[in-house]
Tab-separated table of C-alpha atoms in Angstrom:
chain	number	residue	atom	x	y	z
W	1	UNK	CA	136.409	151.658	68.860
W	2	UNK	CA	136.679	148.702	71.230
W	3	UNK	CA	140.067	147.264	72.074
W	4	UNK	CA	140.725	143.537	71.796
W	5	UNK	CA	139.790	142.729	75.397
W	6	UNK	CA	136.534	144.703	75.180
W	7	UNK	CA	135.615	142.905	71.944
W	8	UNK	CA	136.265	139.518	73.480
W	9	UNK	CA	134.214	140.332	76.577
W	10	UNK	CA	131.325	141.653	74.471
W	11	UNK	CA	131.161	138.304	72.637
W	12	UNK	CA	130.978	136.269	75.861
W	13	UNK	CA	127.431	135.747	77.195
W	14	UNK	CA	126.367	136.281	80.794
W	15	UNK	CA	127.173	133.055	82.586
W	16	UNK	CA	127.555	131.598	86.062
W	17	UNK	CA	131.002	130.069	85.638
W	18	UNK	CA	133.575	131.260	83.111
W	19	UNK	CA	137.040	129.963	82.254
W	20	UNK	CA	139.822	131.709	80.355
W	21	UNK	CA	142.053	128.932	79.048
W	22	UNK	CA	145.589	130.217	78.511
W	23	UNK	CA	144.615	133.453	80.228
W	24	UNK	CA	147.817	135.505	79.829
W	25	UNK	CA	147.424	138.532	82.154
W	26	UNK	CA	143.840	137.697	83.132
W	27	UNK	CA	142.329	140.885	81.722
W	28	UNK	CA	139.250	139.160	80.272
W	29	UNK	CA	138.412	137.427	83.553
W	30	UNK	CA	138.829	140.726	85.394
W	31	UNK	CA	136.449	142.471	82.987
W	32	UNK	CA	133.930	139.620	83.228
W	33	UNK	CA	133.897	139.820	87.028
W	34	UNK	CA	133.827	143.615	87.245
W	35	UNK	CA	130.947	143.842	84.761
W	36	UNK	CA	128.965	141.098	86.482
W	37	UNK	CA	128.951	138.924	83.352
W	38	UNK	CA	130.004	135.923	85.440
W	39	UNK	CA	129.675	134.892	89.068
W	40	UNK	CA	132.942	132.983	89.155
W	41	UNK	CA	135.963	132.993	86.849
W	42	UNK	CA	138.688	130.419	86.424
W	43	UNK	CA	141.986	131.446	84.836
W	44	UNK	CA	144.408	128.815	83.652
W	45	UNK	CA	147.757	128.348	82.021
W	46	UNK	CA	149.987	125.362	81.485
W	47	UNK	CA	152.796	127.279	83.219
W	48	UNK	CA	152.726	128.202	86.909
W	49	UNK	CA	155.095	131.082	86.180
W	50	UNK	CA	152.895	132.527	83.435
W	51	UNK	CA	149.834	132.220	85.678
W	52	UNK	CA	151.393	134.504	88.286
W	53	UNK	CA	150.493	137.602	86.236
W	54	UNK	CA	146.801	136.735	86.333
W	55	UNK	CA	146.922	135.754	90.006
W	56	UNK	CA	148.362	139.154	90.864
W	57	UNK	CA	145.747	141.029	88.820
W	58	UNK	CA	142.870	139.001	90.274
W	59	UNK	CA	144.179	138.757	93.834
W	60	UNK	CA	141.173	140.534	95.391
W	61	UNK	CA	138.718	138.339	93.476
W	62	UNK	CA	140.679	135.216	94.432
W	63	UNK	CA	140.608	136.242	98.101
W	64	UNK	CA	136.844	136.772	97.840
W	65	UNK	CA	136.366	133.345	96.265
W	66	UNK	CA	134.991	134.652	92.958
W	67	UNK	CA	138.127	133.758	90.991
W	68	UNK	CA	140.457	130.781	90.964
W	69	UNK	CA	143.780	130.235	89.229
W	70	UNK	CA	144.509	126.728	87.976
W	71	UNK	CA	147.644	125.291	86.401
W	72	UNK	CA	146.176	123.194	83.623
W	73	UNK	CA	146.951	121.897	80.165
W	74	UNK	CA	143.787	123.010	78.399
W	75	UNK	CA	140.712	121.762	80.278
W	76	UNK	CA	142.587	118.889	81.954
W	77	UNK	CA	142.488	120.224	85.544
W	78	UNK	CA	139.889	122.958	85.185
W	79	UNK	CA	136.690	122.637	87.223
W	80	UNK	CA	133.466	122.304	85.253
W	81	UNK	CA	132.317	125.594	83.753
W	82	UNK	CA	129.461	126.918	81.620
W	83	UNK	CA	131.507	128.991	79.183
W	84	UNK	CA	135.161	129.110	78.157
W	85	UNK	CA	137.367	131.453	76.176
W	86	UNK	CA	140.450	130.331	74.264
W	87	UNK	CA	142.070	133.345	72.640
W	88	UNK	CA	145.342	134.420	71.081
W	89	UNK	CA	146.584	130.941	70.174
W	90	UNK	CA	147.203	129.308	66.834
W	91	UNK	CA	144.265	127.414	65.399
W	92	UNK	CA	146.037	124.072	65.659
W	93	UNK	CA	146.638	124.554	69.380
W	94	UNK	CA	142.987	125.484	69.950
W	95	UNK	CA	141.888	122.399	68.014
W	96	UNK	CA	144.188	120.250	70.144
W	97	UNK	CA	142.726	121.675	73.375
W	98	UNK	CA	139.093	121.350	72.267
W	99	UNK	CA	139.565	117.850	70.851
W	100	UNK	CA	141.270	116.591	74.016
W	101	UNK	CA	138.453	117.988	76.168
W	102	UNK	CA	135.826	116.490	73.850
W	103	UNK	CA	137.348	113.042	74.272
W	104	UNK	CA	137.014	113.375	78.046
W	105	UNK	CA	133.532	114.903	77.864
W	106	UNK	CA	134.514	118.064	79.744
W	107	UNK	CA	133.735	120.770	77.206
W	108	UNK	CA	131.436	123.622	78.359
W	109	UNK	CA	128.118	124.500	76.742
W	110	UNK	CA	129.573	127.678	75.224
W	111	UNK	CA	132.928	128.296	73.562
W	112	UNK	CA	134.361	131.638	72.477
W	113	UNK	CA	137.456	131.171	70.343
W	114	UNK	CA	139.877	133.681	68.863
W	115	UNK	CA	142.439	131.765	66.804
W	116	UNK	CA	145.347	133.558	65.148
W	117	UNK	CA	145.267	131.341	62.053
W	118	UNK	CA	143.667	128.199	60.564
W	119	UNK	CA	140.214	129.677	61.158
W	120	UNK	CA	138.489	127.230	58.796
W	121	UNK	CA	139.851	124.234	60.670
W	122	UNK	CA	138.740	125.676	64.012
W	123	UNK	CA	135.223	126.042	62.594
W	124	UNK	CA	135.310	122.416	61.470
W	125	UNK	CA	136.436	121.395	64.956
W	126	UNK	CA	133.483	123.191	66.560
W	127	UNK	CA	130.937	121.513	64.301
W	128	UNK	CA	132.589	118.105	64.641
W	129	UNK	CA	132.401	118.308	68.439
W	130	UNK	CA	128.734	119.223	68.593
W	131	UNK	CA	128.651	123.019	68.496
W	132	UNK	CA	126.529	125.424	66.507
W	133	UNK	CA	128.348	128.592	65.509
W	134	UNK	CA	126.298	131.611	66.601
W	135	UNK	CA	128.698	134.444	65.746
W	136	UNK	CA	131.783	134.324	63.562
W	137	UNK	CA	133.322	137.590	62.481
W	138	UNK	CA	136.529	139.573	62.057
W	139	UNK	CA	137.354	142.756	63.958
W	140	UNK	CA	140.189	145.239	63.464
W	141	UNK	CA	142.236	146.638	66.355
W	142	UNK	CA	145.599	148.409	66.255
W	143	UNK	CA	146.499	147.424	62.705
W	144	UNK	CA	145.559	143.770	63.210
W	145	UNK	CA	142.602	141.625	62.201
W	146	UNK	CA	141.208	139.083	64.646
W	147	UNK	CA	138.663	136.352	63.905
W	148	UNK	CA	136.239	135.541	66.705
W	149	UNK	CA	134.056	132.427	66.810
W	150	UNK	CA	131.284	132.027	69.402
W	151	UNK	CA	129.572	128.638	69.527
W	152	UNK	CA	126.950	126.865	71.630
W	153	UNK	CA	125.952	123.233	71.928
W	154	UNK	CA	123.919	122.108	68.929
W	155	UNK	CA	124.055	120.660	65.443
W	156	UNK	CA	125.425	122.730	62.599
W	157	UNK	CA	126.353	122.566	58.943
W	158	UNK	CA	128.608	125.160	57.357
W	159	UNK	CA	128.501	126.273	53.752
W	160	UNK	CA	131.822	126.509	51.935
W	161	UNK	CA	131.719	130.305	52.283
W	162	UNK	CA	130.934	130.163	56.003
W	163	UNK	CA	133.724	127.674	56.574
W	164	UNK	CA	136.261	129.837	54.766
W	165	UNK	CA	135.235	133.339	55.830
W	166	UNK	CA	132.950	133.060	58.866
W	167	UNK	CA	129.168	132.938	59.169
W	168	UNK	CA	128.572	136.509	60.350
W	169	UNK	CA	131.028	137.912	57.817
W	170	UNK	CA	129.206	136.158	54.989
W	171	UNK	CA	125.671	137.030	56.095
W	172	UNK	CA	126.135	140.558	57.427
W	173	UNK	CA	129.335	141.739	55.703
W	174	UNK	CA	130.518	144.012	58.528
W	175	UNK	CA	132.826	146.870	57.566
W	176	UNK	CA	135.927	145.292	59.124
W	177	UNK	CA	135.404	142.172	57.034
W	178	UNK	CA	134.945	144.154	53.816
W	179	UNK	CA	138.189	145.949	54.611
W	180	UNK	CA	139.886	142.635	55.367
W	181	UNK	CA	138.662	141.152	52.065
W	182	UNK	CA	139.996	144.120	50.111
W	183	UNK	CA	143.409	143.958	51.748
W	184	UNK	CA	143.668	140.187	51.349
W	185	UNK	CA	142.735	140.524	47.698
W	186	UNK	CA	145.476	143.127	47.185
W	187	UNK	CA	148.086	140.975	48.959
W	188	UNK	CA	147.226	137.950	46.847
W	189	UNK	CA	147.285	140.012	43.671
W	190	UNK	CA	150.809	141.177	44.513
W	191	UNK	CA	151.937	137.593	45.044
W	192	UNK	CA	150.332	136.610	41.765
W	193	UNK	CA	152.000	139.450	39.877
W	194	UNK	CA	155.405	138.683	41.368
W	195	UNK	CA	155.487	135.427	39.412
W	196	UNK	CA	157.648	132.411	40.305
W	197	UNK	CA	154.556	130.354	41.050
W	198	UNK	CA	153.643	126.887	39.891
W	199	UNK	CA	150.412	126.381	37.993
W	200	UNK	CA	148.596	124.817	40.945
W	201	UNK	CA	149.566	127.636	43.282
W	202	UNK	CA	148.638	130.271	40.691
W	203	UNK	CA	145.217	128.683	40.205
W	204	UNK	CA	144.685	128.468	43.946
W	205	UNK	CA	145.446	132.157	44.450
W	206	UNK	CA	143.366	133.195	41.435
W	207	UNK	CA	140.358	131.306	42.772
W	208	UNK	CA	140.794	132.826	46.239
W	209	UNK	CA	140.831	136.320	44.718
W	210	UNK	CA	137.587	135.536	42.894
W	211	UNK	CA	135.952	134.423	46.150
W	212	UNK	CA	137.160	137.545	47.939
W	213	UNK	CA	135.830	139.784	45.147
W	214	UNK	CA	132.250	139.224	46.256
W	215	UNK	CA	132.971	140.723	49.675
W	216	UNK	CA	135.666	143.247	48.741
W	217	UNK	CA	133.219	144.952	46.397
W	218	UNK	CA	130.460	145.267	49.051
């Protein structure tokens, strides 16, 4: 089983220049450089202090000129790159970063996003800003589910199911997604059975359970 970093790296295409926006420790950039999946990596964080962890990890690459650490709010001060990762943030924060970069025309050709919530809105943001979603699936690591969205420049139109659950999940029904659907269905059923819900909320949950049934029974 892959860990989270390995899964993220596997979803990123080979590219000349790669940026990890909000890079945390810099593990993804390190793996990209060591595997030869990029020629140069930029790591960024809005905080100079937080960026120190990545600078320490990548010190040899930085000295060699194949990595660069940049204090930046999103893409604001990042050099131009071909592909960028934004992972481990809330969906609203990712949308804010992508939207701000879109307004300035500095978005890369490829985006790999791993939001922690509001997945449907992140998908909408990709399509709105001129991306076609190529892969969109959930993976399970250490008792947690993570949604990963990989998109490239192009026009796209999402079905209601793709918007809610993810294109790859809907079309291929990978085992982690089936497991996720079953667990989500059980959680919602418990909420429903606990009562104390208004009619609108009860109907909303009931309809969500029905939509999950199709995948939970795969």
